[in-house]
mmCIF file of N, CA and C in Angstrom:
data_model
loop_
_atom_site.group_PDB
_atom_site.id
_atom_site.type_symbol
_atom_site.label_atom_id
_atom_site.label_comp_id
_atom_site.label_asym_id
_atom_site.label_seq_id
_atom_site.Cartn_x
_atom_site.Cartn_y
_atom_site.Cartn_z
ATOM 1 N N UNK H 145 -20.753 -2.450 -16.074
ATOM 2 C CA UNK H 145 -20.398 -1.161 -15.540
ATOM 3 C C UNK H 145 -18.991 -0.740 -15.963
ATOM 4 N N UNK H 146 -18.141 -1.570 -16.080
ATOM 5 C CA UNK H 146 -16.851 -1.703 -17.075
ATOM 6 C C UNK H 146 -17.073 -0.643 -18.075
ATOM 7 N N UNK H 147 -17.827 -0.650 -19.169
ATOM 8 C CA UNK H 147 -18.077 -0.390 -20.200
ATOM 9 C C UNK H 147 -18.189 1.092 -19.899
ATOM 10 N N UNK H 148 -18.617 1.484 -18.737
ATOM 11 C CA UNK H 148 -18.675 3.429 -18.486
ATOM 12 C C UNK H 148 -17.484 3.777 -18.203
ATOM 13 N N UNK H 149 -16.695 2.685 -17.872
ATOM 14 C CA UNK H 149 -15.536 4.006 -17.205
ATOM 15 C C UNK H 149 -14.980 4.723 -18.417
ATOM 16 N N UNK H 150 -14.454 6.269 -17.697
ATOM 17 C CA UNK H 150 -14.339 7.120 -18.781
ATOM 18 C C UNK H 150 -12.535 6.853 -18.237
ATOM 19 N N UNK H 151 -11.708 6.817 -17.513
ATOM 20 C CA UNK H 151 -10.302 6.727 -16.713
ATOM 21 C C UNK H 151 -10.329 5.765 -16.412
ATOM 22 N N UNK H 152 -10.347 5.591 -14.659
ATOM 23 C CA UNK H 152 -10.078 4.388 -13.852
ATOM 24 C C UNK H 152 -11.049 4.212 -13.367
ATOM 25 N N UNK H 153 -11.680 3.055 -12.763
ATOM 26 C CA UNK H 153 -12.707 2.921 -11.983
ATOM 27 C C UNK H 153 -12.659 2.097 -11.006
ATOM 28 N N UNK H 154 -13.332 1.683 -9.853
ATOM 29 C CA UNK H 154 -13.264 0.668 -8.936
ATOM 30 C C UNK H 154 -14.742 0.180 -8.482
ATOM 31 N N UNK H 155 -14.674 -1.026 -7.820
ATOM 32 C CA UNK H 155 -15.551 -1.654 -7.289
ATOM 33 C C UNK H 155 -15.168 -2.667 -5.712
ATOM 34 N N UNK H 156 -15.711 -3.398 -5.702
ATOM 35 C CA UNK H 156 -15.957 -4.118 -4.178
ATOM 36 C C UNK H 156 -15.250 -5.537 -4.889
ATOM 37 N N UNK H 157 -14.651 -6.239 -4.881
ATOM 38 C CA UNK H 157 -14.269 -7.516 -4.785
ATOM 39 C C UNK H 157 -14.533 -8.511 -3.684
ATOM 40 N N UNK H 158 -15.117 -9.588 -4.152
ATOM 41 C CA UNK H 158 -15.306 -10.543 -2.654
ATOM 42 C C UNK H 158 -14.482 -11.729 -2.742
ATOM 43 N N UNK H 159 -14.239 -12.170 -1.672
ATOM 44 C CA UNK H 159 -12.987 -13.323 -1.104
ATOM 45 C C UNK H 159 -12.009 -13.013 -1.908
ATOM 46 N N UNK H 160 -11.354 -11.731 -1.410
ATOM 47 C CA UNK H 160 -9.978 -11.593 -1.563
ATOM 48 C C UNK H 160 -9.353 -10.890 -0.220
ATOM 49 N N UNK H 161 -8.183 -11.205 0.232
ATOM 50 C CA UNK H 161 -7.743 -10.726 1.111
ATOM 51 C C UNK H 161 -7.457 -11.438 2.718
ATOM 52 N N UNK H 162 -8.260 -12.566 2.634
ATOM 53 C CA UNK H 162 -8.996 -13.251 3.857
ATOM 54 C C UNK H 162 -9.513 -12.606 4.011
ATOM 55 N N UNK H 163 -10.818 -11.961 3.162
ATOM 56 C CA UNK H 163 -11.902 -11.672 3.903
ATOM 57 C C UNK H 163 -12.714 -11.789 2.948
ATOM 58 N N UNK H 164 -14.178 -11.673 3.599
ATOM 59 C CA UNK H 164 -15.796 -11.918 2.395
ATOM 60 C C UNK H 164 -15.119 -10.953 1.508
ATOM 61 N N UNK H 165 -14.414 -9.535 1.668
ATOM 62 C CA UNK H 165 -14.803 -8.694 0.176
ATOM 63 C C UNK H 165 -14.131 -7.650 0.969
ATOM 64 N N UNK H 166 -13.235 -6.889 0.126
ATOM 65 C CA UNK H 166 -12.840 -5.164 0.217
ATOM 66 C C UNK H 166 -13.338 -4.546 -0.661
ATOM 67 N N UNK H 167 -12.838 -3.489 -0.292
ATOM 68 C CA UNK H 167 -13.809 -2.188 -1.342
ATOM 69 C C UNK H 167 -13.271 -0.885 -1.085
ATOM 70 N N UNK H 168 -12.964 -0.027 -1.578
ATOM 71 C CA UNK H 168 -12.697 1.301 -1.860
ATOM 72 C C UNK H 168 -14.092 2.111 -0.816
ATOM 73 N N UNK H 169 -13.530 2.335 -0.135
ATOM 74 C CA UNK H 169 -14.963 3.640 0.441
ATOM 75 C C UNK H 169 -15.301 4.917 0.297
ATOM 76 N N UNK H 170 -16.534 4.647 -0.021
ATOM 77 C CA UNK H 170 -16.861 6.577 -1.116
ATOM 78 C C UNK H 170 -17.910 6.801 0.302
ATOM 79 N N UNK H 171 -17.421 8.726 -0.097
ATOM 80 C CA UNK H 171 -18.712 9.246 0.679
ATOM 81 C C UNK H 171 -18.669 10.723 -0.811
ATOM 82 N N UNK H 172 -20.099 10.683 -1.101
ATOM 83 C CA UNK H 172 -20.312 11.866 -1.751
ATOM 84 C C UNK H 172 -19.936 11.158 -3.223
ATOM 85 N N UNK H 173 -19.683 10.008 -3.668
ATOM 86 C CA UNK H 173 -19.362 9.294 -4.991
ATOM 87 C C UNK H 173 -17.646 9.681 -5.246
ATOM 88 N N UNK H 174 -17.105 10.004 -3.956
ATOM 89 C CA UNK H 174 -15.477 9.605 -3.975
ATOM 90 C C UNK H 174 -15.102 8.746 -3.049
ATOM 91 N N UNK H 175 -14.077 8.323 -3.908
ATOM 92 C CA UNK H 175 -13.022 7.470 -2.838
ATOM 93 C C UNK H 175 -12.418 8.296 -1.796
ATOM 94 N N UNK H 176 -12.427 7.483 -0.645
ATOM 95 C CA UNK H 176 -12.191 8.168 0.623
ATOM 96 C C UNK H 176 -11.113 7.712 1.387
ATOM 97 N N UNK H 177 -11.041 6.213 0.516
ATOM 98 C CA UNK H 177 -10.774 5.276 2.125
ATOM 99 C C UNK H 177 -10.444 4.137 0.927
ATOM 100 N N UNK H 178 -10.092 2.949 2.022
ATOM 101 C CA UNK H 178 -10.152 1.794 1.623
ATOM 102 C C UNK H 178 -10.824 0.361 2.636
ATOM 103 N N UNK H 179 -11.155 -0.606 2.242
ATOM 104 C CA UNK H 179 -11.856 -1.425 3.572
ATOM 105 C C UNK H 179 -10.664 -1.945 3.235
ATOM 106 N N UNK H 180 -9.948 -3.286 3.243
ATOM 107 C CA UNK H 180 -9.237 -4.009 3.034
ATOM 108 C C UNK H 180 -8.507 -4.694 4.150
ATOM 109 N N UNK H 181 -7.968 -5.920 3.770
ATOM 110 C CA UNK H 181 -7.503 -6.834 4.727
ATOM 111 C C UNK H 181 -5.677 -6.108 5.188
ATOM 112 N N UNK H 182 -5.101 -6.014 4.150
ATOM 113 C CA UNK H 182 -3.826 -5.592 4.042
ATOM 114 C C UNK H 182 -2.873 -4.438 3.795
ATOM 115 N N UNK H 183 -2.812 -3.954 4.501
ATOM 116 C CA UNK H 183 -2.104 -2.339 4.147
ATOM 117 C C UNK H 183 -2.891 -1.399 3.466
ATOM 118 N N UNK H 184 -4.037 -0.739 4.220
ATOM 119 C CA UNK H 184 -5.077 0.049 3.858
ATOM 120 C C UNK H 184 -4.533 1.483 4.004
ATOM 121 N N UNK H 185 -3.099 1.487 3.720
ATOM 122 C CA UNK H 185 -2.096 2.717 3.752
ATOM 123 C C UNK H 185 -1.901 2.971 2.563
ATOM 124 N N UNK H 186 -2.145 1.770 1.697
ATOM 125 C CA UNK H 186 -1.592 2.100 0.143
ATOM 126 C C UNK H 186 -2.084 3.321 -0.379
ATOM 127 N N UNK H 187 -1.728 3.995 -0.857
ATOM 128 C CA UNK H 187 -2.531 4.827 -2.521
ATOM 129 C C UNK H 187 -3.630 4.533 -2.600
ATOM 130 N N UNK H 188 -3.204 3.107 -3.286
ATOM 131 C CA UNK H 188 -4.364 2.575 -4.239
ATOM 132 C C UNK H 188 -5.033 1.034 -3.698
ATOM 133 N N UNK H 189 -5.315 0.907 -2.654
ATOM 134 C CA UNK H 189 -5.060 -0.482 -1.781
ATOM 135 C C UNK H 189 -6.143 -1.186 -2.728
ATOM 136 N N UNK H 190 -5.776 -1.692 -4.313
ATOM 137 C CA UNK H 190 -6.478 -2.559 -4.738
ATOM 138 C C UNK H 190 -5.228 -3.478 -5.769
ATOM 139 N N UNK H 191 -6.280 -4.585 -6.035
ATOM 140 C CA UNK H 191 -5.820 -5.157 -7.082
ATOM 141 C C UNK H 191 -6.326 -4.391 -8.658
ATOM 142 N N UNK H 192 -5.939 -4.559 -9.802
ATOM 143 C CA UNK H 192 -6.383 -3.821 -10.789
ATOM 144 C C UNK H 192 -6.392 -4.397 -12.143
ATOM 145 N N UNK H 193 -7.143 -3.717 -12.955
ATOM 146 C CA UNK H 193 -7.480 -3.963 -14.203
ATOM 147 C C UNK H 193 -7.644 -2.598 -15.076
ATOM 148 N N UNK H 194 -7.759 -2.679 -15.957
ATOM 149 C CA UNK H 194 -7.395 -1.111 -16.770
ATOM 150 C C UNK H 194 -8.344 -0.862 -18.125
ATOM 151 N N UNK H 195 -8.221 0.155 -18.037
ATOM 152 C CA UNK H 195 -8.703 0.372 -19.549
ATOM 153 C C UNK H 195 -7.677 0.934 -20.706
ATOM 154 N N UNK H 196 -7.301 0.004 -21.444
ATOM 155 C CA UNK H 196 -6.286 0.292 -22.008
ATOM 156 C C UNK H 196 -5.945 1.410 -23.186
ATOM 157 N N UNK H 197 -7.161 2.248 -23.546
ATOM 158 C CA UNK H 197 -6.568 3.459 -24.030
ATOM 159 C C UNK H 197 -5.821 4.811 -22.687
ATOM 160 N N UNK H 198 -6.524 4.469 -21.167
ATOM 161 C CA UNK H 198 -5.745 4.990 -20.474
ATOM 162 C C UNK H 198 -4.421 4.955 -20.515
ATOM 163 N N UNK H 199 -4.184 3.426 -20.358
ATOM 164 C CA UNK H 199 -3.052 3.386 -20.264
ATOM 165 C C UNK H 199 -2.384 3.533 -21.548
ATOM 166 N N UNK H 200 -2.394 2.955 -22.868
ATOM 167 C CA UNK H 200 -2.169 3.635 -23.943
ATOM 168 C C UNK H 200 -1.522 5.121 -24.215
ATOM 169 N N UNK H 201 -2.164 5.678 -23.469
ATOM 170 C CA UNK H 201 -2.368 7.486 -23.336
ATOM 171 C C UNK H 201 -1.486 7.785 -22.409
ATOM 172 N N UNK H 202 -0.615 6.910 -21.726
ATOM 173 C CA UNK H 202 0.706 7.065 -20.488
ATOM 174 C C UNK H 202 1.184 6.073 -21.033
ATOM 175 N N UNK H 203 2.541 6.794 -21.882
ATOM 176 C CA UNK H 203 3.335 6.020 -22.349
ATOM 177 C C UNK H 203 4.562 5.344 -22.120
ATOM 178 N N UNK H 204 4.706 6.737 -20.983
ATOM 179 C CA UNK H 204 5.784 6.110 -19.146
ATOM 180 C C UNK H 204 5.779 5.566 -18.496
ATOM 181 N N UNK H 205 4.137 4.825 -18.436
ATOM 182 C CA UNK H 205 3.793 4.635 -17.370
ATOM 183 C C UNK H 205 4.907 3.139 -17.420
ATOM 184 N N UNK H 206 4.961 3.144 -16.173
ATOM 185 C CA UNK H 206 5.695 1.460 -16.477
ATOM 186 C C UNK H 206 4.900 0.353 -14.792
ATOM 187 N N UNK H 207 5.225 -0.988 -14.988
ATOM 188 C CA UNK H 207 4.228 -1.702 -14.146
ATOM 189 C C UNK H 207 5.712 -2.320 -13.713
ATOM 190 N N UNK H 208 6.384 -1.848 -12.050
ATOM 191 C CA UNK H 208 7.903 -2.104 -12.310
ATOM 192 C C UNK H 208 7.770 -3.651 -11.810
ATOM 193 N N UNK H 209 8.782 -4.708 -12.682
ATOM 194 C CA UNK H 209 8.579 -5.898 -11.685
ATOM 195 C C UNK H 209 10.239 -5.933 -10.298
ATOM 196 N N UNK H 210 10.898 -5.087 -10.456
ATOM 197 C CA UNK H 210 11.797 -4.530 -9.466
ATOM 198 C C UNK H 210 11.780 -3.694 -8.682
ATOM 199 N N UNK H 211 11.535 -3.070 -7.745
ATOM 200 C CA UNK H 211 12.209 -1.792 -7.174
ATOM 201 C C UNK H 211 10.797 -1.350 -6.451
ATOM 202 N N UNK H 212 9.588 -2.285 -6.660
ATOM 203 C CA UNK H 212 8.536 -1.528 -5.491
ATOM 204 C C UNK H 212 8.204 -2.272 -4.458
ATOM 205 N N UNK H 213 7.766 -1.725 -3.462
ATOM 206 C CA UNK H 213 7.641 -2.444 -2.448
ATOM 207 C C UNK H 213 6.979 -3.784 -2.161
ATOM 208 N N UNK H 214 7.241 -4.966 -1.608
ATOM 209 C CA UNK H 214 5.933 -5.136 -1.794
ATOM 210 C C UNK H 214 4.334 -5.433 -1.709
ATOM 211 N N UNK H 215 3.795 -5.903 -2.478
ATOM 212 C CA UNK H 215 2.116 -5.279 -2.890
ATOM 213 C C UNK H 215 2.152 -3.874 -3.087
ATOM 214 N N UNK H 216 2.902 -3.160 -3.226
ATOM 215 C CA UNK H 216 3.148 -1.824 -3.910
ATOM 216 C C UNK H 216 2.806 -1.441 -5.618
ATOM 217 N N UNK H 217 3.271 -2.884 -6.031
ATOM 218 C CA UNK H 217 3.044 -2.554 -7.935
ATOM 219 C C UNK H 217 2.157 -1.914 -8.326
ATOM 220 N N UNK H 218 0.770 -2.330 -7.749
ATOM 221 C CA UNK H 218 -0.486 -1.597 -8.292
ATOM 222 C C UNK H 218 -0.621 0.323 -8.156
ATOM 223 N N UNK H 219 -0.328 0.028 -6.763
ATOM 224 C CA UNK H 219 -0.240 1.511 -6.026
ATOM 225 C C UNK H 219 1.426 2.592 -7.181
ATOM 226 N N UNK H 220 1.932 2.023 -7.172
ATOM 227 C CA UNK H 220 3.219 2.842 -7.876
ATOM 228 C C UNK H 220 2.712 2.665 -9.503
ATOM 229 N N UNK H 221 2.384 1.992 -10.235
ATOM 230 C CA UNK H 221 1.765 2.106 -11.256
ATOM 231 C C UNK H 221 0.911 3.160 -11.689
ATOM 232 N N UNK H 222 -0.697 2.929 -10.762
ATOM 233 C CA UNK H 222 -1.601 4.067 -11.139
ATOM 234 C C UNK H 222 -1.312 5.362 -10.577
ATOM 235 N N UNK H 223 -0.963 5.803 -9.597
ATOM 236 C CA UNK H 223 -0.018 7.047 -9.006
ATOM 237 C C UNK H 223 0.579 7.572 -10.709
ATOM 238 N N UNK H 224 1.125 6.618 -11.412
ATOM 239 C CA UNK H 224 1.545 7.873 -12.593
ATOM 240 C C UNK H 224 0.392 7.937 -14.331
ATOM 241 N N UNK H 225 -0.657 7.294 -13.664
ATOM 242 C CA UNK H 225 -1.864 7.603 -14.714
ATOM 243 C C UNK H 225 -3.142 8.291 -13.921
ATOM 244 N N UNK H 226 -2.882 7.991 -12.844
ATOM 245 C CA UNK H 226 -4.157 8.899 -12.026
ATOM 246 C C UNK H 226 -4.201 9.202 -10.543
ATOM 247 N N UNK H 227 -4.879 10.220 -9.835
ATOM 248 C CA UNK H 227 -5.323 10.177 -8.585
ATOM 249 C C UNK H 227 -6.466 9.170 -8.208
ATOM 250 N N UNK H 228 -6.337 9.039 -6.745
ATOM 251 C CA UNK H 228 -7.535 8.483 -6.302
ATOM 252 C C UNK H 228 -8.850 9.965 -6.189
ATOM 253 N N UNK H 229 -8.529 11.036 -6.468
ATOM 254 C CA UNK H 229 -9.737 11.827 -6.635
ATOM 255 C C UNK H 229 -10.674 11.637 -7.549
ATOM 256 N N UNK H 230 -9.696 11.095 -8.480
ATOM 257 C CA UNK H 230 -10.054 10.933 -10.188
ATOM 258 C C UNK H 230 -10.884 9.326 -10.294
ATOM 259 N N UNK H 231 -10.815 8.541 -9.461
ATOM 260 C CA UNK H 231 -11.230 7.384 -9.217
ATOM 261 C C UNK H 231 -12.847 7.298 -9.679
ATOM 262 N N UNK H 232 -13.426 6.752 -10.159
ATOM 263 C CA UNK H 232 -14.692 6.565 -10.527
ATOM 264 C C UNK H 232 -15.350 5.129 -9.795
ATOM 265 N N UNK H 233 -16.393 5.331 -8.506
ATOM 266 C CA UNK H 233 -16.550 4.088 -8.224
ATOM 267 C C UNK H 233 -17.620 3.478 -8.270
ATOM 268 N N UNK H 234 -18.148 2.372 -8.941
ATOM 269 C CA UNK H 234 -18.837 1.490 -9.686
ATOM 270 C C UNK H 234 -19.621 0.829 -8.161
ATOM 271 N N UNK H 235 -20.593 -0.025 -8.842
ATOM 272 C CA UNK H 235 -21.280 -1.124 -8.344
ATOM 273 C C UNK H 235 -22.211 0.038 -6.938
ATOM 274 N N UNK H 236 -22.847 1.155 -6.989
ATOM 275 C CA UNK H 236 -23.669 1.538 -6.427
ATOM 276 C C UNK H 236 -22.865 2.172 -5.157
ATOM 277 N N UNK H 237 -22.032 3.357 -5.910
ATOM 278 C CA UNK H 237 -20.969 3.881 -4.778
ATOM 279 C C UNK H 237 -20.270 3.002 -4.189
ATOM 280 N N UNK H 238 -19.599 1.532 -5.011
ATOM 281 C CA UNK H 238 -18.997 0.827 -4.117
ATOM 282 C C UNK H 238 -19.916 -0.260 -2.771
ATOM 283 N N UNK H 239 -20.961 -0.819 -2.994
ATOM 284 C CA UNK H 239 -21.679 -0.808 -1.787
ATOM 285 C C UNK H 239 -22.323 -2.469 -2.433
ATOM 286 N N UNK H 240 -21.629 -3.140 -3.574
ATOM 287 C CA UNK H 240 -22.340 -4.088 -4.155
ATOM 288 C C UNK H 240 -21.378 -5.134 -4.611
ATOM 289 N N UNK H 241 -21.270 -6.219 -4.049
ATOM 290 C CA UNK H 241 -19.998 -6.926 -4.862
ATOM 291 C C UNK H 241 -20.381 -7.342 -5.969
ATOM 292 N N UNK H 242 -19.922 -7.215 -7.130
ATOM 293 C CA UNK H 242 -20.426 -7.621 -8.676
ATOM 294 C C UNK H 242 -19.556 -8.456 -9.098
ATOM 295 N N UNK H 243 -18.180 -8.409 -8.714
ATOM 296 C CA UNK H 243 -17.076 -9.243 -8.838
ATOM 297 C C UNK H 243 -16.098 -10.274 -7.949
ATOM 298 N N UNK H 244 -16.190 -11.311 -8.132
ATOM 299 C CA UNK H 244 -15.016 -12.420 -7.009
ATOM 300 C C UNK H 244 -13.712 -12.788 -7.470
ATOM 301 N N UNK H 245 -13.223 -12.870 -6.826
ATOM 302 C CA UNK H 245 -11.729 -13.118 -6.571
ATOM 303 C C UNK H 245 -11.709 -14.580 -6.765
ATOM 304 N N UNK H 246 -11.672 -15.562 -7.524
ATOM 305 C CA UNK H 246 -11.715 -17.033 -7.416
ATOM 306 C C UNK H 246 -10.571 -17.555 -7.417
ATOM 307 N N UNK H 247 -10.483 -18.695 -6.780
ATOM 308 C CA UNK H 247 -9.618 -19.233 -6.991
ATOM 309 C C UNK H 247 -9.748 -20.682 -7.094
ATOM 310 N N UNK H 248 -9.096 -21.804 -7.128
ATOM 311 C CA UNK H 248 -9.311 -23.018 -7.335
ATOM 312 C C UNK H 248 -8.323 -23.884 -5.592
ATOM 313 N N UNK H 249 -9.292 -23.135 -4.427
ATOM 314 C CA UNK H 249 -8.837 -23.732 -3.196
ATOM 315 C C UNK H 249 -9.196 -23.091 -2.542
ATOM 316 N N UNK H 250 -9.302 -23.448 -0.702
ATOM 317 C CA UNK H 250 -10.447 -23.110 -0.327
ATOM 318 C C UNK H 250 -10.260 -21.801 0.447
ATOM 319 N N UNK H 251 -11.500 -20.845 0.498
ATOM 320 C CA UNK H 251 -11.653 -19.777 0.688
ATOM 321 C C UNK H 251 -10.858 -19.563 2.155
ATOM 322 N N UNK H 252 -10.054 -18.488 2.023
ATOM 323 C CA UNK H 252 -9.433 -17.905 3.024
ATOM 324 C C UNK H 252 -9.904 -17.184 3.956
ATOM 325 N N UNK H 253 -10.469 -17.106 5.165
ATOM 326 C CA UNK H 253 -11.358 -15.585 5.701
ATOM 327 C C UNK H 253 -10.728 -15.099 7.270
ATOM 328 N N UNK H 254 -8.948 -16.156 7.122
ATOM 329 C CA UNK H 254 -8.359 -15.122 8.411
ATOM 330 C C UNK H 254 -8.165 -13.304 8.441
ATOM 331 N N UNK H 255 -8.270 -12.990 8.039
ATOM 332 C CA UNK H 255 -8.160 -11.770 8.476
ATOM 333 C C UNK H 255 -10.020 -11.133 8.164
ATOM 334 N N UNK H 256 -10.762 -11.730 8.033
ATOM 335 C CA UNK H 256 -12.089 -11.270 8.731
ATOM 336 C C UNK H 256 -11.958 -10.723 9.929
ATOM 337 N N UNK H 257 -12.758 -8.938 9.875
ATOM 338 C CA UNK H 257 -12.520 -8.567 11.238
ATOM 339 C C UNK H 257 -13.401 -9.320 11.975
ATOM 340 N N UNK H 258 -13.347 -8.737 12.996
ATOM 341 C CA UNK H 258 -14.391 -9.779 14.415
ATOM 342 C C UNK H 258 -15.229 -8.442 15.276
ATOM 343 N N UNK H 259 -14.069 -7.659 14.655
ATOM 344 C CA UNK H 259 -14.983 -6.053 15.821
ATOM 345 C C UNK H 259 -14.907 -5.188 15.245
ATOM 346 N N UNK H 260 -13.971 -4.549 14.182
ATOM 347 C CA UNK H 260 -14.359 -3.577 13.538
ATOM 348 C C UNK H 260 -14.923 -4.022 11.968
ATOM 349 N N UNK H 261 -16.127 -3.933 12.221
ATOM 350 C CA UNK H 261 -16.751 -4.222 10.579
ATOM 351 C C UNK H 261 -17.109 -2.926 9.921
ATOM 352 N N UNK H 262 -17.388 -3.037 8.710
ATOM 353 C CA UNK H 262 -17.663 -2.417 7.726
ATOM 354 C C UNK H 262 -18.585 -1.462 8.175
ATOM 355 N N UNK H 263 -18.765 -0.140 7.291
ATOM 356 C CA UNK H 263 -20.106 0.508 7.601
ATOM 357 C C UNK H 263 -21.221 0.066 6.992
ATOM 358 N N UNK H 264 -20.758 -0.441 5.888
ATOM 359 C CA UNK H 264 -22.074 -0.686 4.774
ATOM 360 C C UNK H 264 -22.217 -1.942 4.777
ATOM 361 N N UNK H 265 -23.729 -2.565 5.071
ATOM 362 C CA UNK H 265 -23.490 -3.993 5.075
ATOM 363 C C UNK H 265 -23.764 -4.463 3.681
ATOM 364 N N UNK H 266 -23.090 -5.301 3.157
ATOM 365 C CA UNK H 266 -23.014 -5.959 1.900
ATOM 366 C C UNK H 266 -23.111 -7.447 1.785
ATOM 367 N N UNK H 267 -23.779 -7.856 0.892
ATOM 368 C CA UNK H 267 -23.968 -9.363 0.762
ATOM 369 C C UNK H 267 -22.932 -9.948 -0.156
ATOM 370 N N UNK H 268 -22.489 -10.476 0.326
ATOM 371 C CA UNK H 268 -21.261 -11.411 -0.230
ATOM 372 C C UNK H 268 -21.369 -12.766 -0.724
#
């Protein structure tokens, strides 16, 4: 699904965050929202990956390793190559984890909510 984006795109990630999976939330095939474990205030409350004639094509853009807040980098980065209107979101409006967060130790899931869950149930 990589292979369509025409800009930026997003999807659902699982076991990241302490939790099974965040995700960008679309209604109408936009981003709306964010699920996420950690500062669901951001911009852009994801981790990221690019397509590099975008970025190519923003030649300002810069990825600061000083001066942003932080977990801010991602969010102050794409803010100067795109909106979240402009967001394109993958894996079935966002509603499918296709991708994991791995790591080599064991899965984190404190900040799993306990009462406010998700709207969309997803298999993780």
């Amino acid at each position: 699904q990589m292979r369509t984006t025409r800009k930026v795109s997003v999807w659902p990630v699982g076991l990241v965050g302490g939790r099974r999976y965040e995700r960008p939330v679309v209604e109408n095939g936009k981003v709306v929202g964010w699920y996420t474990g950690w500062r669901a205030d951001r911009p852009f409350a994801i981790d990221m990956a690019g397509n590099l004639q975008v970025i190519l094509s923003h030649p300002k853009a810069v990825f600061k390793r000083r001066g942003s807040q932080p977990g801010m980098q991602e969010s102050d980065f794409l803010k100067q190559i795109t909106t979240v209107e402009e967001l394109e979101p993958k894996a079935n409006n966002c509603t499918k984890v296709l991708v994991w967060h791995t790591r080599t130790e064991k899965v984190n899931l404190a900040n799993e909510p306990k009462y406010h869950l998700d709207t969309v149930n997803i298999e993780v």
